[in-house]
Amino acid sequence: MSTADIPATAELSIDELARQTGLPVRTIREYQSMGVLPAPERRGRVGVYRPSHLRRLELIARLQRRGYSLAGIRDLLTSWQHGADLGEVLGLEPDELVHIDEPGMPASVEQLARLLPALVPGRLAELVATGVVQECGPDIYCVPSPSLLQLAVDLHSAGFSPEQLLHLLGSIGRAADTVADAVIALLAERPSTVDDQQLTALTTRGRGLLAHGTGRLTIHTLGRRLGLDGAAGSAAGLSRPPGEGGPPSAPEQTP
């Protein structure tokens, strides 16, 4: 049985959790003592686990396969819990790091049209050009970042125009290309002291750190620009004129 088949309200004993994950009970208890697995709910003297515990154990297993130590996993999880929602940081749905190497969620034209009728199907090619939606087969598309697609849906529902959405998504896509180009150029000039095994480890760990770091930096910079770090100033930040070539300063309201 997969995690998706388990009801969200399901209650698991530690023995059932161990059977689902193939982990010894002592390992699960060790994860709890290290702080990488939340403690169970208490029902008298019995600990009750939820599907969220199972998903966390799956996440830990995937991170370990990518070379992360338990101490490193604990530090990453702690920073995410105290900094920002993991989904917002990584742009995945349910936006957990377990999907970082996967091609994204598949979507048909009909599904995309239900989400963004202002862009699909009429302006689908422009949406694909932003990189937020990618062609991955005949009449099948992949969404590497469902969070960005949801952002576009939310903005359109609020009254922003299709042109504004495409401008924002295109800017994000170009920024991602710039970061990727810089990393690839750096790796191509690796020092002679870095062998292939070290390079693989750096790339594996580095992509997760890069995803987290760029996400947090964007959130911080956006908050500073909009004045959200103080008690006032957010409205003033939103009304500032954009730089040359930027989108309109006020959204076009739809009837």
XYZ file of C-alpha atoms in Angstrom, residues 10 22 73-74 92 105 159 161 186 189 238 240 243:
13
model
C -5.525 6.876 9.684
C 10.626 -1.512 6.349
C 18.591 16.394 7.328
C 17.757 17.655 10.806
C 6.562 21.517 -5.586
C 3.326 16.631 -12.424
C -7.683 40.324 -11.777
C -4.043 40.200 -16.991
C 31.326 26.744 -12.195
C 35.912 24.739 -14.085
C 3.162 47.828 -4.164
C 6.128 51.976 -6.685
C 11.785 49.560 -13.651
